mmCIF file of C-alpha atoms in Angstrom:
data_model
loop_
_atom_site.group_PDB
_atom_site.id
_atom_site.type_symbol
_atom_site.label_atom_id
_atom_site.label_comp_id
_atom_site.label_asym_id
_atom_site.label_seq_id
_atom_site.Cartn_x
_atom_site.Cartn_y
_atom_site.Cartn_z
ATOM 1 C CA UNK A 1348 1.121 -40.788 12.955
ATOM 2 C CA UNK A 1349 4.773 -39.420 12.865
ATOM 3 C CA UNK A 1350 6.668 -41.883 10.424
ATOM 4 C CA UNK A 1351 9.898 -40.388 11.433
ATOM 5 C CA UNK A 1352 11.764 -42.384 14.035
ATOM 6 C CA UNK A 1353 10.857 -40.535 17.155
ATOM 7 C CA UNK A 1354 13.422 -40.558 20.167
ATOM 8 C CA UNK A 1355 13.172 -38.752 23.661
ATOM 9 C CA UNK A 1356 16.297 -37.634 24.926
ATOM 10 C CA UNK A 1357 16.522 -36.783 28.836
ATOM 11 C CA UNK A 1358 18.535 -34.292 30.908
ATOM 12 C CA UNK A 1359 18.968 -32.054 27.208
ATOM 13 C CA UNK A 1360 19.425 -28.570 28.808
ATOM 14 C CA UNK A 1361 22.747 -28.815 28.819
ATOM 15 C CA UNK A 1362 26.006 -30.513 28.770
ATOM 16 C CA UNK A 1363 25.910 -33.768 27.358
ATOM 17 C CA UNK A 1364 22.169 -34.293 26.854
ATOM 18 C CA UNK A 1365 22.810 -31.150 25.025
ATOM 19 C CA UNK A 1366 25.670 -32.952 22.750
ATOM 20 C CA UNK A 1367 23.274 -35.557 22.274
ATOM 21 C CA UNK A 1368 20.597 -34.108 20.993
ATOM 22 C CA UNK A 1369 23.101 -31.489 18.897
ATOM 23 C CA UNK A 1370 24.952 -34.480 16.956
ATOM 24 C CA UNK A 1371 21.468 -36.238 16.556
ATOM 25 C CA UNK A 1372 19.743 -33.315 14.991
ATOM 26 C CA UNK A 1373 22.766 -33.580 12.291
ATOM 27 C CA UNK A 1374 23.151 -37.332 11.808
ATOM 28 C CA UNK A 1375 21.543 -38.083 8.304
ATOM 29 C CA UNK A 1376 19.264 -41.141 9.158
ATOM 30 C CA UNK A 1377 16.959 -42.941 7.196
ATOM 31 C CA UNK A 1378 14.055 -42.667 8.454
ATOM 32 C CA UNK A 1379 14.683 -39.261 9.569
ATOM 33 C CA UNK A 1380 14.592 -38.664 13.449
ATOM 34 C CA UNK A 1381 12.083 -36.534 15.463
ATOM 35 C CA UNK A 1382 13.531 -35.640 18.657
ATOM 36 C CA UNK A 1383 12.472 -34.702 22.236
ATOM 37 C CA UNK A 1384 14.650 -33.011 23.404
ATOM 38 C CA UNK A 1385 13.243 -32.741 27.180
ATOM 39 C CA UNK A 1386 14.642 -31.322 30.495
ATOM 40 C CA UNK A 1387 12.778 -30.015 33.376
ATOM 41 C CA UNK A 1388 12.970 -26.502 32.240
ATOM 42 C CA UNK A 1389 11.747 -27.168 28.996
ATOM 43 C CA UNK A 1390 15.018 -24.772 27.327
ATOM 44 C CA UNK A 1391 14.673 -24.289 23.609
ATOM 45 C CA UNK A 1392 18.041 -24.716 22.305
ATOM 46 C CA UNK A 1393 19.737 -23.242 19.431
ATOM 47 C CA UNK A 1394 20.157 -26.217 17.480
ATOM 48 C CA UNK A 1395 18.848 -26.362 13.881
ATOM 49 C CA UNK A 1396 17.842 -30.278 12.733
ATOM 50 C CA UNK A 1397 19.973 -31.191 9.000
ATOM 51 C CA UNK A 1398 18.444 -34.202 6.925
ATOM 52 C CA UNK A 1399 15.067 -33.278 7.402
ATOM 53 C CA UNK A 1400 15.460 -34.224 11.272
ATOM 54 C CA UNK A 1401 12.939 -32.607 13.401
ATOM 55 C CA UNK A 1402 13.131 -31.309 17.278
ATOM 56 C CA UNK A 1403 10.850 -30.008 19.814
ATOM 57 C CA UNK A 1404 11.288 -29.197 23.273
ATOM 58 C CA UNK A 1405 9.471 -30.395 25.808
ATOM 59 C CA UNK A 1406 9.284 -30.367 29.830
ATOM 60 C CA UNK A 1407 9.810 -33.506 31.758
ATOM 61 C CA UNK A 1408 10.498 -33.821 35.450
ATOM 62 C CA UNK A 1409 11.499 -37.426 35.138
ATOM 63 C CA UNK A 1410 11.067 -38.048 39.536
ATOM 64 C CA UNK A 1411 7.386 -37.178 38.493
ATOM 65 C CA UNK A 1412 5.242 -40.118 37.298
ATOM 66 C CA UNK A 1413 2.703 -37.601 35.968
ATOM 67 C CA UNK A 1414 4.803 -35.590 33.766
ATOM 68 C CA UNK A 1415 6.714 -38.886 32.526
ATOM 69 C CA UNK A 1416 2.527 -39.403 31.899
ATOM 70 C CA UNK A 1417 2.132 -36.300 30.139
ATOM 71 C CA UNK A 1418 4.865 -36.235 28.132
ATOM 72 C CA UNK A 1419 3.791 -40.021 26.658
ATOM 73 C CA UNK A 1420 0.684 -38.322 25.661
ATOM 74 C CA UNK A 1421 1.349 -35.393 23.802
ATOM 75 C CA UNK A 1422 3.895 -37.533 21.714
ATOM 76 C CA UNK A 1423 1.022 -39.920 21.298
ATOM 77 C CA UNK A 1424 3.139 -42.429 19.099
ATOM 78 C CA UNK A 1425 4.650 -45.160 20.136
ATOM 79 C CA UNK A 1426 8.662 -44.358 21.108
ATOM 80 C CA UNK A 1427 11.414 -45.911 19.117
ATOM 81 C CA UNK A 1428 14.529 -44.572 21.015
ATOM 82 C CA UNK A 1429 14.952 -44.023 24.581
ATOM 83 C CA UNK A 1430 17.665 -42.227 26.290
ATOM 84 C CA UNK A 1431 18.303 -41.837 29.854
ATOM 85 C CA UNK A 1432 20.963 -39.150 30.372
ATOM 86 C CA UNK A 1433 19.473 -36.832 33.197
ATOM 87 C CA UNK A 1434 21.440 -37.241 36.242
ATOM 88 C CA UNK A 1435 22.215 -35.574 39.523
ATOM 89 C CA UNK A 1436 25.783 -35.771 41.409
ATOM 90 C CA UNK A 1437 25.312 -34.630 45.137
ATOM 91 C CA UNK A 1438 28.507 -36.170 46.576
ATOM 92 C CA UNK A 1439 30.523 -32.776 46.736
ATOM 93 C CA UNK A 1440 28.275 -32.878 49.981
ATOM 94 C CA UNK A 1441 28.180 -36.990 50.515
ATOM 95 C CA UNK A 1442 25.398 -37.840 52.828
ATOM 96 C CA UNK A 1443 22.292 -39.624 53.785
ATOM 97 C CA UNK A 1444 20.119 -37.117 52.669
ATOM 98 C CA UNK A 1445 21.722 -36.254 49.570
ATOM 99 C CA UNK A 1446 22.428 -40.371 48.363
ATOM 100 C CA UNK A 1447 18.817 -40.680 48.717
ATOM 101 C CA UNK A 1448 17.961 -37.642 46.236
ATOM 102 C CA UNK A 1449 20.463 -39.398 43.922
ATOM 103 C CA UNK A 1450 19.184 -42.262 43.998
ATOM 104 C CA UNK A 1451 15.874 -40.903 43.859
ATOM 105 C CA UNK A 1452 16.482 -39.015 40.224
ATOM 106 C CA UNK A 1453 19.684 -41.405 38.668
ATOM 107 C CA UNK A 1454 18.035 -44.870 39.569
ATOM 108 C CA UNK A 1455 14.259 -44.678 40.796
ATOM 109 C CA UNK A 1456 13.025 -42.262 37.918
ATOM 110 C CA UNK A 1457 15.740 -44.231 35.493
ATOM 111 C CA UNK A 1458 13.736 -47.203 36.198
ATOM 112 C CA UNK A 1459 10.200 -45.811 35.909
ATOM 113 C CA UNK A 1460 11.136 -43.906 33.056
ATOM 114 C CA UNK A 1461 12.203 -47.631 30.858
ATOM 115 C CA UNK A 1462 8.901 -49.140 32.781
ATOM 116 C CA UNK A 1463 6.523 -46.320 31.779
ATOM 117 C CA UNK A 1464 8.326 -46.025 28.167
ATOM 118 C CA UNK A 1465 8.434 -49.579 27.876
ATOM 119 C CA UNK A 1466 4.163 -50.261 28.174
ATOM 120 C CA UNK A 1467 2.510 -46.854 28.302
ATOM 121 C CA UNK A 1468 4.922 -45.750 25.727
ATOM 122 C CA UNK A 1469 4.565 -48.646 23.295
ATOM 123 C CA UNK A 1470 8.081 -49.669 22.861
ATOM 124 C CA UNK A 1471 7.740 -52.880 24.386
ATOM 125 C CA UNK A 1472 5.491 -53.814 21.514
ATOM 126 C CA UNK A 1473 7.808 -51.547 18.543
ATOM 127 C CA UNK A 1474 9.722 -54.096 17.634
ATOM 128 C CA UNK A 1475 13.382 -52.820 17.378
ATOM 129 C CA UNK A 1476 13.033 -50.028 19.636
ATOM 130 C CA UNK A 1477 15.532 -49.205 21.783
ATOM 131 C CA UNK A 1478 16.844 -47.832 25.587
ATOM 132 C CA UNK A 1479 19.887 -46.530 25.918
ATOM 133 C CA UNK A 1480 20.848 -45.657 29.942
ATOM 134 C CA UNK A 1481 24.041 -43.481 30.591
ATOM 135 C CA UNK A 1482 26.061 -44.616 33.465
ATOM 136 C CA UNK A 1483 29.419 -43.908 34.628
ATOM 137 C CA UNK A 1484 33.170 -45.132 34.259
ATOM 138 C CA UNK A 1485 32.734 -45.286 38.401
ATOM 139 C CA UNK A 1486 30.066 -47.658 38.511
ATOM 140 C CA UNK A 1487 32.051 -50.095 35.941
ATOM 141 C CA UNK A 1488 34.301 -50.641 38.559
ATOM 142 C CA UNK A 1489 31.900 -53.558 40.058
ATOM 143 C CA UNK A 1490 35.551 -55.081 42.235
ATOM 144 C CA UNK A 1491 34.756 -52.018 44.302
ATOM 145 C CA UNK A 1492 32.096 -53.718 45.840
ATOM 146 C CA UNK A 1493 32.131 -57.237 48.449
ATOM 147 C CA UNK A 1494 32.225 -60.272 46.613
ATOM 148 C CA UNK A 1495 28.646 -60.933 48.286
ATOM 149 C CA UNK A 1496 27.442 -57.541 46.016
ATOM 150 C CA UNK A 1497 29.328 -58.455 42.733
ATOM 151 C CA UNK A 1498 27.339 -61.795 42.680
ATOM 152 C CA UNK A 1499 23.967 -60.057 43.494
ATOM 153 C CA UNK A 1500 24.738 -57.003 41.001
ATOM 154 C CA UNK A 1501 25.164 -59.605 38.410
ATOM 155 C CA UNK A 1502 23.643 -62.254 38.870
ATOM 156 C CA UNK A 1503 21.112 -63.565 35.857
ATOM 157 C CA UNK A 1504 18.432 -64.224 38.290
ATOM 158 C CA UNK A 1505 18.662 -60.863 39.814
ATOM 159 C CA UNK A 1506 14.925 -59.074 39.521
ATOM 160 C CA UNK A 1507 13.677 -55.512 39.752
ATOM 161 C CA UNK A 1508 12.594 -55.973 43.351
ATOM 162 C CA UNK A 1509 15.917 -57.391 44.232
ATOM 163 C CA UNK A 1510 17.693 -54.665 42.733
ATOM 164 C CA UNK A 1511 15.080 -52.206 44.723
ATOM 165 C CA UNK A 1512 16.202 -54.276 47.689
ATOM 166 C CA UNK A 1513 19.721 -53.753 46.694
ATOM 167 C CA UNK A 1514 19.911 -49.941 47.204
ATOM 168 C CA UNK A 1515 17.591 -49.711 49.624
ATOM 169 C CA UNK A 1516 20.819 -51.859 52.063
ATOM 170 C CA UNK A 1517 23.175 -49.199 50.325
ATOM 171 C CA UNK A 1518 21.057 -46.366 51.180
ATOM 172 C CA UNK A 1519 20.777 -47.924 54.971
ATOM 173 C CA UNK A 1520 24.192 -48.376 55.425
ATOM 174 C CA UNK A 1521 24.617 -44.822 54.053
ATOM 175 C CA UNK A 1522 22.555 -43.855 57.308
ATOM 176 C CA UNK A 1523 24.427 -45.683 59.436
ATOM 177 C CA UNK A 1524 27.622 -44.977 58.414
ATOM 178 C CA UNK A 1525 28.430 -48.833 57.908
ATOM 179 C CA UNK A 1526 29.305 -48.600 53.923
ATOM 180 C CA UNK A 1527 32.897 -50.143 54.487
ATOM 181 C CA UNK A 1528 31.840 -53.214 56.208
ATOM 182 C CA UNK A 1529 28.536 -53.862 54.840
ATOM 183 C CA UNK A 1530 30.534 -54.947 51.858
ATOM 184 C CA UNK A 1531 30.717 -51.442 49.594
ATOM 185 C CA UNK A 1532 34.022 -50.954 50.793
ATOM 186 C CA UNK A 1533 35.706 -47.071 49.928
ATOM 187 C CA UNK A 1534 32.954 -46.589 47.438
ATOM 188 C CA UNK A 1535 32.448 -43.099 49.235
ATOM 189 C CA UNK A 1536 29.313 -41.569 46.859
ATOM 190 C CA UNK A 1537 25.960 -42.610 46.243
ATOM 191 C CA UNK A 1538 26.446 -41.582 42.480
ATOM 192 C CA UNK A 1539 28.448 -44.608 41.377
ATOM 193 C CA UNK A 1540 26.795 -46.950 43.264
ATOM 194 C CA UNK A 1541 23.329 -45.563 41.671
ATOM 195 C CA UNK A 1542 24.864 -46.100 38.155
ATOM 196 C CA UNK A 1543 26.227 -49.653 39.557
ATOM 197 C CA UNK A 1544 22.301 -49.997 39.941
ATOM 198 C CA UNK A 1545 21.446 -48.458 36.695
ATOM 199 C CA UNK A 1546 23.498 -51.167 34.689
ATOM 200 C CA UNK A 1547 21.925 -53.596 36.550
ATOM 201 C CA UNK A 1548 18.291 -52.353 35.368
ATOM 202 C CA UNK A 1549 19.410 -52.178 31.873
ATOM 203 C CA UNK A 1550 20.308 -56.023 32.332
ATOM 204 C CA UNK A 1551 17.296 -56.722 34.347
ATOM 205 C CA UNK A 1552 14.806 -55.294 31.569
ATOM 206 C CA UNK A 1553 17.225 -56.612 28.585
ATOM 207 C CA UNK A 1554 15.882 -60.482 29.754
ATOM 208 C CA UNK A 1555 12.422 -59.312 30.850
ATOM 209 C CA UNK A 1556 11.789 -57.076 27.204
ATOM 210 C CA UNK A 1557 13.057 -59.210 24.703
ATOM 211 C CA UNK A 1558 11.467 -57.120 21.329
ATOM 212 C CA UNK A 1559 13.746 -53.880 23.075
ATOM 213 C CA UNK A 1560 17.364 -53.550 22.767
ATOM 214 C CA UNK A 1561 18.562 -51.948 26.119
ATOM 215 C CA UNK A 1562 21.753 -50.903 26.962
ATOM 216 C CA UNK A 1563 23.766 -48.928 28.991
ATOM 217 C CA UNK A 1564 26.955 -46.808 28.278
ATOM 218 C CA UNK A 1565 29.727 -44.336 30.063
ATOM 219 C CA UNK A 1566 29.999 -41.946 27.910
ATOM 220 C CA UNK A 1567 33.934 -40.769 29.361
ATOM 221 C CA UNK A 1568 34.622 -37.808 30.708
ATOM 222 C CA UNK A 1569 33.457 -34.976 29.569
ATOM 223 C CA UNK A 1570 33.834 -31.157 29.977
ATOM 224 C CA UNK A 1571 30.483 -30.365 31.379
ATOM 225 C CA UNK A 1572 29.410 -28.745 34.700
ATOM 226 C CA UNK A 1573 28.886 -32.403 36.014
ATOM 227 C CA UNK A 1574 32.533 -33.450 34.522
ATOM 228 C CA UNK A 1575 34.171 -30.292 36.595
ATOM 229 C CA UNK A 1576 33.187 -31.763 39.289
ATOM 230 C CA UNK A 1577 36.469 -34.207 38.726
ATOM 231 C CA UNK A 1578 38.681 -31.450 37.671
ATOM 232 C CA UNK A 1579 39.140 -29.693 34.689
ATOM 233 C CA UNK A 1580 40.098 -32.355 32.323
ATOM 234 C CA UNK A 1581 38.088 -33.738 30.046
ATOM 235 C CA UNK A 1582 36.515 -33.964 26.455
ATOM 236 C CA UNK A 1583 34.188 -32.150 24.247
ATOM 237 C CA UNK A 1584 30.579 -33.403 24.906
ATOM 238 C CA UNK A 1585 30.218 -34.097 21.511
ATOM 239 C CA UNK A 1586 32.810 -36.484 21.863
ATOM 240 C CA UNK A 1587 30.864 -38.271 24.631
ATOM 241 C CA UNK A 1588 27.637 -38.255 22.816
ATOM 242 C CA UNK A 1589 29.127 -40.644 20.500
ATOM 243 C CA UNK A 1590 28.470 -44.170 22.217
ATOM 244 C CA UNK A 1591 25.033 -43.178 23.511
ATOM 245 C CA UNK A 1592 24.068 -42.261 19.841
ATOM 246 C CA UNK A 1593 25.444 -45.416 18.540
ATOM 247 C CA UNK A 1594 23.605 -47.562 21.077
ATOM 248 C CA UNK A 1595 20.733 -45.244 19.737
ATOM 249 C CA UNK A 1596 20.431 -45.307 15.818
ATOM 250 C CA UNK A 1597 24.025 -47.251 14.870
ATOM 251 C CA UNK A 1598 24.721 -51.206 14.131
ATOM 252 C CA UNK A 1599 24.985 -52.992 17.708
ATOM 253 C CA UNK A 1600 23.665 -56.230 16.075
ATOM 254 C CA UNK A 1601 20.943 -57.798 18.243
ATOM 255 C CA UNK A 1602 22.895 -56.993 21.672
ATOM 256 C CA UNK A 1603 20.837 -56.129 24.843
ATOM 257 C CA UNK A 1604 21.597 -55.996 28.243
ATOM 258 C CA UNK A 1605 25.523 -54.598 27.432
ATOM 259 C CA UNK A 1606 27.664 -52.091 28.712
ATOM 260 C CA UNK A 1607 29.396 -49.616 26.590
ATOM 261 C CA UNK A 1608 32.467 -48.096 27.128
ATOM 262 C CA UNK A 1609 35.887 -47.070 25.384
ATOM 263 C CA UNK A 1610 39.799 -48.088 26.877
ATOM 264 C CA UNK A 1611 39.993 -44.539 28.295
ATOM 265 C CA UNK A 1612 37.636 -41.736 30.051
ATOM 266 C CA UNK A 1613 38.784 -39.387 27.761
ATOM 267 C CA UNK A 1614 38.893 -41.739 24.574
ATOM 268 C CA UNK A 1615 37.038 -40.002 21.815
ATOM 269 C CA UNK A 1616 35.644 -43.586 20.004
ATOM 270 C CA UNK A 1617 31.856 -44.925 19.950
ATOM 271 C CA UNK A 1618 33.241 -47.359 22.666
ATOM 272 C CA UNK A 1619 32.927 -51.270 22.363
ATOM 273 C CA UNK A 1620 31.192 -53.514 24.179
ATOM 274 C CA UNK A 1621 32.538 -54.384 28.025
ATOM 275 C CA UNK A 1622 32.085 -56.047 31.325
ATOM 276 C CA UNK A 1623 31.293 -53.830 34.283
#
């Protein structure tokens, strides 16, 4: 049994999964951290653990239920930490097609990724483990949507079929062209609206795993090849790895079900906690 406190980092190839893993391999933590650093290429990275940390690299394709599966096993201890950060953004080229890849990688495999974690994984019985999901500045911006969407995306009662239900309307109205006035208004790009759904899960599973704190964070904006796609401004990814490590291994209290963010994008803080 590893006694170190083992977390699985997603999306770690590069960019800000990179950062992640990079500023977690030199935080001194008691216990000390093991970390999976996974990405569907399983890259070794140059990055060389302080504080008796540890890191391996592993593959994960996280749309596969069998590698999410495989990976569970060959940790074969239960999980503490949790971090969603892999993420596609197919909008340079906004269409049906494409929205339902994204919504295939940044919500569906988000959500069986906590769910497989969560029971196969053992966190939902480590007490004090933890799921952090990175979202987006975009998809805080929840007056984007109809008043009729607001109230589902937040409502207390909302479920993890309802929320299926939820994009799978976006995704129609996507193929129909009706976004506008089927209540998403200008929101031109599946991305934010499958981060709008990604907070939402992290609510959904705070009041449904109560022993788990999960929480969900936008992490700015960040000078990565998914950041260029806005233009060339931005921060240093380590810089951005700051809230998601906090929600990780830092004092958040007892809170669960939050959203994370600082005043700015480009704010370099470990961000506070917001409404979305």
């Amino acid at each position: 049994m590893d006694k170190n406190m083992i977390i699985v980092v997603t999306g770690s190839n590069r960019g800000l999964g990179q950062a992640i893993c990079r500023l977690l391999a030199k935080t001194s933590h008691y216990p000390p951290l093991t970390i999976y650093a996974t990405s569907r290429e399983s890259i070794s990275l140059d990055i060389k653990p302080l504080h008796n940390n540890l890191i391996h690299f592993e593959q994960l394709d996280i749309t596969s239920t069998s590698s999410i599966q495989s990976l569970i096993s060959n940790i074969n201890s239960p999980v503490d930490i949790l971090i969603n950060n892999a993420a596609v953004a197919l909008d340079q080229e906004y269409n049906y097609e494409n929205a339902v890849k994204t919504f295939e990688v940044n919500y569906r495999a988000t959500r069986n990724m906590c769910e497989l974690f969560l029971n196969a994984g053992g966190m939902a019985e480590n007490r004090g483990s933890r799921i952090v999901n990175v979202t987006a500045s975009g998809s805080s911006k929840l007056s984007s949507y109809s008043k009729d969407i607001q109230a589902q995306f937040s409502s207390p009662s909302l479920t993890l079929i309802g929320l299926d239900n939820l994009a799978d309307i976006y995704l129609q109205s996507v193929k129909a062209g009706t976004e506008e006035e089927s209540g998403w208004n200008h929101v031109k790009g599946s991305y934010n609206v499958s981060k709008s759904c990604v907070n939402a899960l992290t609510a959904v599973l705070s009041r449904q795993y109560r022993g788990t704190l999960i929480n969900c964070c936008c992490p700015g904006w960040n000078k990565t090849d998914m950041g260029s796609l806005g233009g060339d401004f931005g921060k240093d990814p380590m810089d951005g790895a700051k809230i998601p490590v906090k929600l990780a291994i830092g004092d958040i209290g007892d809170v669960s079900g939050g959203y994370w963010a600082n005043d700015s994008i480009v704010d370099t803080g470990d961000g506070e906690l917001r409404e979305w």
